[in-house]
Coordinates of N, CA and C in Angstrom, one line a residue:
M364 N 96.8 71.0 93.3 CA 96.1 72.2 93.7 C 95.2 71.8 94.9
N365 N 95.2 72.6 95.9 CA 94.4 72.4 97.1 C 92.9 72.4 96.8
S366 N 92.1 71.4 97.2 CA 90.7 71.4 96.9 C 89.9 72.6 97.5
N367 N 90.4 73.0 98.7 CA 89.8 74.2 99.4 C 90.0 75.4 98.5
A368 N 91.2 75.6 98.0 CA 91.5 76.7 97.2 C 90.6 76.7 95.9
A369 N 90.4 75.5 95.3 CA 89.6 75.4 94.1 C 88.2 75.8 94.4
R370 N 87.7 75.3 95.6 CA 86.3 75.6 96.0 C 86.0 77.1 96.2
T371 N 87.0 77.8 96.8 CA 86.8 79.2 97.2 C 87.2 80.1 96.1
E372 N 87.9 79.6 95.0 CA 88.2 80.5 93.9 C 87.0 80.9 93.1
Q373 N 86.7 82.1 93.0 CA 85.5 82.6 92.3 C 85.9 83.7 91.3
P374 N 85.1 83.9 90.3 CA 85.3 85.1 89.5 C 85.3 86.4 90.3
M375 N 86.0 87.4 89.8 CA 86.1 88.7 90.5 C 84.7 89.2 90.7
K376 N 84.3 89.4 91.9 CA 82.9 89.9 92.2 C 83.0 91.0 93.2
H377 N 82.0 91.8 93.2 CA 81.8 92.8 94.2 C 80.3 92.9 94.5
N378 N 79.9 92.7 95.8 CA 78.5 92.7 96.2 C 77.6 91.8 95.3
G379 N 78.2 90.7 94.8 CA 77.4 89.8 94.0 C 77.3 90.1 92.6
N380 N 77.9 91.2 92.1 CA 77.9 91.6 90.7 C 79.2 91.3 90.1
R381 N 79.1 90.6 89.0 CA 80.3 90.2 88.2 C 80.8 91.4 87.4
V382 N 82.1 91.5 87.3 CA 82.7 92.5 86.5 C 82.5 92.1 85.0
T383 N 82.0 93.1 84.2 CA 81.7 92.8 82.8 C 82.6 93.5 81.9
V384 N 82.6 93.2 80.6 CA 83.3 93.9 79.6 C 82.9 95.4 79.6
K385 N 81.6 95.6 79.8 CA 81.0 96.9 79.8 C 81.6 97.8 80.9
D386 N 81.9 97.2 82.0 CA 82.6 97.9 83.1 C 84.0 98.4 82.7
F387 N 84.7 97.6 82.0 CA 86.0 98.0 81.5 C 85.9 99.0 80.4
I388 N 84.9 98.9 79.6 CA 84.7 99.9 78.5 C 84.4 101.3 79.1
I389 N 83.5 101.3 80.1 CA 83.1 102.5 80.8 C 84.3 103.1 81.5
L390 N 85.1 102.3 82.1 CA 86.3 102.7 82.8 C 87.2 103.5 81.9
A391 N 87.2 103.2 80.6 CA 88.1 103.9 79.6 C 87.4 105.1 79.1
K392 N 86.3 105.5 79.5 CA 85.6 106.7 79.1 C 85.5 106.8 77.6
P393 N 84.6 106.0 76.9 CA 84.6 106.0 75.5 C 84.1 107.3 74.9
G394 N 83.4 108.1 75.6 CA 83.0 109.4 75.0 C 84.1 110.4 74.8
I395 N 85.1 110.4 75.8 CA 86.3 111.2 75.6 C 87.1 110.6 74.4
I396 N 87.2 109.3 74.3 CA 88.0 108.7 73.3 C 87.4 109.0 71.9
I397 N 86.1 108.9 71.8 CA 85.5 109.1 70.5 C 85.7 110.6 70.1
S398 N 85.4 111.5 71.0 CA 85.4 112.9 70.6 C 86.9 113.4 70.3
N399 N 87.8 112.9 71.0 CA 89.2 113.2 70.7 C 89.7 112.5 69.5
S400 N 89.2 111.3 69.2 CA 89.6 110.6 68.0 C 89.1 111.3 66.8
L401 N 88.0 111.9 66.8 CA 87.5 112.7 65.7 C 88.4 113.8 65.4
A402 N 88.9 114.5 66.4 CA 89.8 115.6 66.3 C 91.2 115.1 65.7
A403 N 91.6 114.0 66.2 CA 92.9 113.4 65.7 C 92.8 113.0 64.3
L404 N 91.6 112.4 63.9 CA 91.4 112.0 62.5 C 91.4 113.2 61.6
G405 N 90.7 114.3 62.0 CA 90.8 115.5 61.3 C 92.2 116.1 61.1
G406 N 93.0 116.0 62.1 CA 94.4 116.5 62.1 C 95.2 115.6 61.1
F407 N 95.0 114.3 61.2 CA 95.7 113.4 60.3 C 95.3 113.7 58.8
W408 N 94.0 113.8 58.6 CA 93.5 114.1 57.2 C 94.1 115.4 56.7
I409 N 94.0 116.5 57.5 CA 94.6 117.7 57.0 C 96.1 117.6 56.7
A410 N 96.8 117.0 57.6 CA 98.2 116.8 57.4 C 98.5 116.0 56.1
W411 N 97.7 115.0 55.9 CA 97.9 114.2 54.7 C 97.6 115.0 53.4
L412 N 96.5 115.8 53.4 CA 96.2 116.7 52.3 C 97.2 117.7 52.0
Q413 N 97.9 118.3 53.1 CA 98.8 119.3 52.9 C 100.3 118.8 52.7
S414 N 100.4 117.6 52.8 CA 101.8 117.0 52.7 C 102.3 117.0 51.3
E415 N 103.5 117.3 51.1 CA 104.1 117.2 49.7 C 104.3 115.8 49.3
R416 N 104.3 114.9 50.3 CA 104.5 113.5 50.0 C 103.2 112.7 50.2
T417 N 102.1 113.2 49.7 CA 100.9 112.5 49.9 C 101.0 111.0 49.4
G418 N 100.6 110.2 50.3 CA 100.7 108.7 50.0 C 99.6 108.3 49.1
E419 N 100.0 107.3 48.3 CA 99.0 106.8 47.3 C 98.7 105.4 47.8
G420 N 97.5 104.9 47.5 CA 97.2 103.5 47.8 C 96.9 103.2 49.2
P421 N 96.9 101.9 49.6 CA 96.5 101.5 50.9 C 97.5 101.8 52.0
G422 N 98.7 102.2 51.7 CA 99.7 102.5 52.7 C 99.3 103.7 53.7
I423 N 98.7 104.7 53.1 CA 98.3 105.8 53.9 C 97.1 105.5 54.8
F424 N 96.3 104.6 54.3 CA 95.1 104.2 55.1 C 95.6 103.2 56.2
A425 N 96.6 102.4 56.0 CA 97.1 101.6 57.0 C 97.8 102.4 58.1
A426 N 98.5 103.4 57.7 CA 99.2 104.3 58.7 C 98.1 105.1 59.5
M427 N 97.1 105.5 58.8 CA 96.0 106.2 59.5 C 95.3 105.3 60.5
T428 N 95.1 104.1 60.1 CA 94.4 103.2 61.0 C 95.3 102.9 62.2
I429 N 96.5 102.6 62.0 CA 97.5 102.4 63.1 C 97.5 103.6 64.0
A430 N 97.6 104.8 63.4 CA 97.7 106.0 64.2 C 96.4 106.2 65.1
M431 N 95.2 105.9 64.5 CA 94.0 106.1 65.2 C 93.8 105.1 66.3
I432 N 94.1 103.9 66.0 CA 94.0 102.8 67.1 C 95.0 103.1 68.2
G433 N 96.2 103.4 67.8 CA 97.3 103.7 68.8 C 96.9 104.9 69.7
T434 N 96.4 105.9 69.0 CA 96.0 107.1 69.8 C 94.8 106.8 70.7
A435 N 93.8 106.0 70.2 CA 92.7 105.7 71.1 C 93.1 104.8 72.3
L436 N 94.1 103.9 72.1 CA 94.6 103.1 73.2 C 95.3 103.9 74.2
V437 N 96.1 104.9 73.8 CA 96.8 105.8 74.7 C 95.8 106.7 75.5
M438 N 94.8 107.2 74.8 CA 93.7 107.9 75.4 C 93.0 107.0 76.5
A439 N 92.7 105.8 76.1 CA 92.0 104.9 77.0 C 92.9 104.7 78.2
S440 N 94.2 104.5 78.0 CA 95.1 104.3 79.2 C 95.0 105.5 80.1
S441 N 95.1 106.7 79.5 CA 95.1 107.9 80.4 C 93.8 108.1 81.1
T442 N 92.7 107.7 80.5 CA 91.4 107.8 81.2 C 91.2 106.8 82.3
V443 N 91.8 105.6 82.1 CA 91.8 104.6 83.1 C 92.6 105.0 84.4
F444 N 93.8 105.6 84.1 CA 94.6 106.1 85.2 C 93.9 107.3 85.9
N445 N 93.2 108.1 85.1 CA 92.4 109.2 85.6 C 91.3 108.7 86.6
N446 N 90.6 107.6 86.2 CA 89.7 107.0 87.1 C 90.3 106.4 88.3
F447 N 91.5 105.8 88.2 CA 92.2 105.3 89.3 C 92.6 106.4 90.3
F448 N 93.2 107.5 89.8 CA 93.6 108.5 90.7 C 92.4 109.3 91.3
D449 N 91.3 109.3 90.6 CA 90.1 110.1 91.1 C 89.2 109.3 92.0
R450 N 89.5 108.1 92.3 CA 88.5 107.2 93.1 C 88.0 107.9 94.3
G451 N 88.9 108.6 95.1 CA 88.4 109.2 96.3 C 87.5 110.4 96.1
M452 N 87.8 111.2 95.1 CA 87.0 112.4 94.7 C 85.7 111.9 94.1
D453 N 85.7 110.9 93.3 CA 84.5 110.3 92.7 C 83.5 109.7 93.7
A454 N 84.1 109.2 94.8 CA 83.2 108.6 95.8 C 82.3 109.7 96.5
K455 N 82.7 111.0 96.4 CA 82.0 112.0 97.1 C 80.9 112.7 96.2
M456 N 80.9 112.3 94.9 CA 79.9 113.0 94.0 C 78.9 112.0 93.6
A457 N 77.6 112.4 93.6 CA 76.5 111.6 93.2 C 76.6 111.0 91.8
R458 N 77.1 111.8 90.9 CA 77.2 111.4 89.5 C 78.2 110.3 89.3
T459 N 79.2 110.2 90.2 CA 80.3 109.3 89.9 C 80.5 108.2 91.0
R460 N 79.7 108.3 92.1 CA 80.0 107.4 93.2 C 79.6 105.9 92.9
T461 N 78.9 105.6 91.8 CA 78.6 104.2 91.5 C 79.6 103.6 90.5
R462 N 80.6 104.3 90.1 CA 81.5 103.8 89.1 C 82.2 102.6 89.7
A463 N 82.6 101.7 88.8 CA 83.3 100.4 89.2 C 84.6 100.7 89.9
S464 N 85.2 101.8 89.5 CA 86.5 102.2 90.1 C 86.3 102.6 91.6
V465 N 85.1 103.2 91.9 CA 84.8 103.7 93.2 C 84.3 102.6 94.1
T466 N 83.4 101.8 93.6 CA 82.8 100.7 94.4 C 83.7 99.6 94.7
G467 N 84.8 99.5 94.0 CA 85.7 98.3 94.2 C 85.4 97.2 93.3
K468 N 84.4 97.3 92.4 CA 84.0 96.3 91.5 C 85.2 95.9 90.6
I469 N 85.9 96.9 90.2 CA 87.2 96.7 89.5 C 88.3 97.1 90.5
P470 N 89.1 96.2 91.1 CA 90.1 96.6 92.1 C 91.2 97.4 91.5
P471 N 91.8 98.3 92.4 CA 92.9 99.1 91.9 C 94.0 98.4 91.2
P472 N 94.5 97.3 91.6 CA 95.6 96.6 90.9 C 95.1 96.2 89.4
V473 N 93.9 95.8 89.3 CA 93.4 95.5 88.0 C 93.3 96.7 87.1
M474 N 92.9 97.8 87.7 CA 92.8 99.1 86.9 C 94.2 99.5 86.4
I475 N 95.2 99.4 87.3 CA 96.6 99.7 86.9 C 97.0 98.8 85.8
L476 N 96.8 97.5 85.9 CA 97.2 96.6 84.9 C 96.5 96.9 83.6
Y477 N 95.2 97.1 83.6 CA 94.4 97.4 82.4 C 94.9 98.7 81.8
G478 N 95.1 99.7 82.5 CA 95.6 101.0 82.0 C 97.0 100.8 81.4
A479 N 97.9 100.1 82.0 CA 99.2 99.9 81.6 C 99.3 99.1 80.2
C480 N 98.4 98.0 80.2 CA 98.3 97.2 78.9 C 97.8 98.1 77.8
L481 N 96.8 98.9 78.0 CA 96.2 99.7 77.0 C 97.3 100.7 76.5
G482 N 98.0 101.3 77.4 CA 99.0 102.3 77.1 C 100.2 101.6 76.3
A483 N 100.7 100.5 76.8 CA 101.8 99.8 76.1 C 101.4 99.5 74.7
C484 N 100.2 98.9 74.5 CA 99.8 98.6 73.1 C 99.7 99.8 72.2
G485 N 99.2 100.9 72.8 CA 99.1 102.2 72.0 C 100.4 102.8 71.7
F486 N 101.3 102.8 72.7 CA 102.7 103.4 72.4 C 103.4 102.5 71.4
I487 N 103.3 101.2 71.5 CA 104.0 100.4 70.5 C 103.4 100.7 69.1
M488 N 102.1 100.8 68.9 CA 101.5 101.1 67.6 C 102.0 102.5 67.1
L489 N 102.0 103.5 68.0 CA 102.5 104.8 67.6 C 104.0 104.8 67.3
A490 N 104.8 104.1 68.0 CA 106.2 104.0 67.7 C 106.5 103.3 66.4
S491 N 105.6 102.4 66.0 CA 105.8 101.7 64.7 C 105.6 102.7 63.6
L492 N 105.0 103.8 63.8 CA 104.8 104.8 62.7 C 106.0 105.7 62.7
H493 N 106.4 106.2 63.9 CA 107.5 107.1 64.1 C 107.8 107.3 65.6
V494 N 109.0 107.4 66.0 CA 109.3 107.6 67.4 C 108.7 108.9 67.9
L495 N 108.7 110.0 67.1 CA 108.1 111.3 67.5 C 106.6 111.1 67.8
T496 N 105.9 110.3 67.0 CA 104.5 110.0 67.3 C 104.3 109.4 68.6
A497 N 105.1 108.5 69.0 CA 105.0 107.8 70.3 C 105.4 108.8 71.4
V498 N 106.4 109.7 71.2 CA 106.8 110.7 72.2 C 105.6 111.7 72.4
L499 N 105.0 112.1 71.3 CA 103.8 113.0 71.5 C 102.7 112.3 72.2
G500 N 102.5 111.0 71.9 CA 101.4 110.3 72.6 C 101.7 110.2 74.1
L501 N 103.0 110.0 74.5 CA 103.4 109.9 75.9 C 103.2 111.3 76.5
L502 N 103.5 112.4 75.8 CA 103.3 113.7 76.3 C 101.8 114.0 76.6
A503 N 101.0 113.6 75.7 CA 99.5 113.7 75.9 C 99.1 112.9 77.1
F504 N 99.6 111.7 77.2 CA 99.2 110.8 78.3 C 99.6 111.5 79.6
L505 N 100.8 112.0 79.7 CA 101.3 112.6 80.9 C 100.5 113.9 81.3
L506 N 100.2 114.7 80.2 CA 99.4 115.9 80.5 C 98.0 115.6 81.0
Y507 N 97.4 114.6 80.5 CA 96.0 114.3 81.0 C 96.1 113.5 82.3
A508 N 96.8 112.4 82.4 CA 96.8 111.5 83.5 C 97.5 112.0 84.7
V509 N 98.5 112.8 84.5 CA 99.3 113.3 85.6 C 99.1 114.8 85.9
V510 N 99.4 115.7 84.9 CA 99.3 117.1 85.1 C 97.8 117.5 85.4
Y511 N 96.9 117.2 84.5 CA 95.5 117.5 84.7 C 94.9 116.8 85.9
T512 N 95.0 115.5 85.9 CA 94.3 114.7 87.0 C 94.9 115.0 88.4
L513 N 96.2 114.9 88.5 CA 96.8 114.9 89.8 C 97.2 116.3 90.3
W514 N 97.3 117.3 89.4 CA 97.7 118.6 89.8 C 96.6 119.6 89.5
F515 N 96.3 119.8 88.2 CA 95.4 120.9 87.8 C 94.0 120.8 88.4
K516 N 93.5 119.6 88.4 CA 92.1 119.4 89.0 C 92.1 119.7 90.5
R517 N 93.1 119.4 91.1 CA 93.2 119.5 92.6 C 93.6 120.9 93.1
Q518 N 94.3 121.6 92.2 CA 94.9 122.9 92.7 C 94.3 124.1 92.1
S519 N 93.5 124.0 91.0 CA 93.0 125.2 90.4 C 91.5 125.1 90.0
V520 N 90.8 126.2 90.1 CA 89.5 126.3 89.7 C 89.4 126.3 88.2
W521 N 90.5 126.6 87.5 CA 90.6 126.7 86.1 C 90.4 125.3 85.4
A522 N 90.5 124.3 86.2 CA 90.3 122.9 85.6 C 88.9 122.8 85.1
H523 N 88.0 123.6 85.7 CA 86.6 123.6 85.2 C 86.5 124.1 83.8
L524 N 87.3 125.1 83.5 CA 87.3 125.6 82.1 C 87.7 124.6 81.1
S525 N 88.7 123.8 81.4 CA 89.1 122.7 80.4 C 88.0 121.6 80.4
A526 N 87.3 121.4 81.5 CA 86.2 120.4 81.5 C 85.0 120.9 80.7
A527 N 84.8 122.3 80.7 CA 83.7 122.9 79.9 C 84.0 122.7 78.5
F528 N 85.3 122.9 78.0 CA 85.6 122.7 76.6 C 85.4 121.3 76.2
R529 N 85.5 120.3 77.1 CA 85.3 118.9 76.7 C 83.8 118.6 76.9
G530 N 83.0 119.6 77.3 CA 81.6 119.3 77.5 C 81.2 118.5 78.6
R531 N 82.0 118.5 79.7 CA 81.8 117.6 80.8 C 81.1 118.2 82.0
L532 N 81.0 119.6 82.0 CA 80.3 120.2 83.1 C 78.8 120.0 83.0
R533 N 78.2 119.6 84.2 CA 76.8 119.5 84.2 C 76.3 120.3 85.3
P534 N 75.1 121.0 85.2 CA 74.5 121.8 86.2 C 74.2 121.1 87.5

């Protein structure tokens, strides 16, 4: 290894600030993940109670845990891609202009890799339960990361209505 390369190699930095685990957590928008996970948990619980084949013992709780973690990972992936696609818009707003995705603290290639890894892990977990579960996870990912982020938000004022339902509008 070249000694000059070893000397110049540094941890990923932007303006002297190191990228932290907290930056990656914030990039995945934990508030969205938690609120939607509660809804997913409620749906899983109701489906289990109404099922004719209600599971007994630890199997149902293992399936529920895998479903919840897989769903959270797919949601995290979609929010990371949302941050990636919205960098330009976020740079214009006071509330979002200091995000790590906007400032370059987390470079775009790292964001893409991070989002792809989260999504791959989530889809694998969901597919281990049932292929349809993974397909529905993929559909939800595409609806948020592509349809909402790349089209709806940019083309329609109605995107504010969906943001209001998520409690994201601020005066």
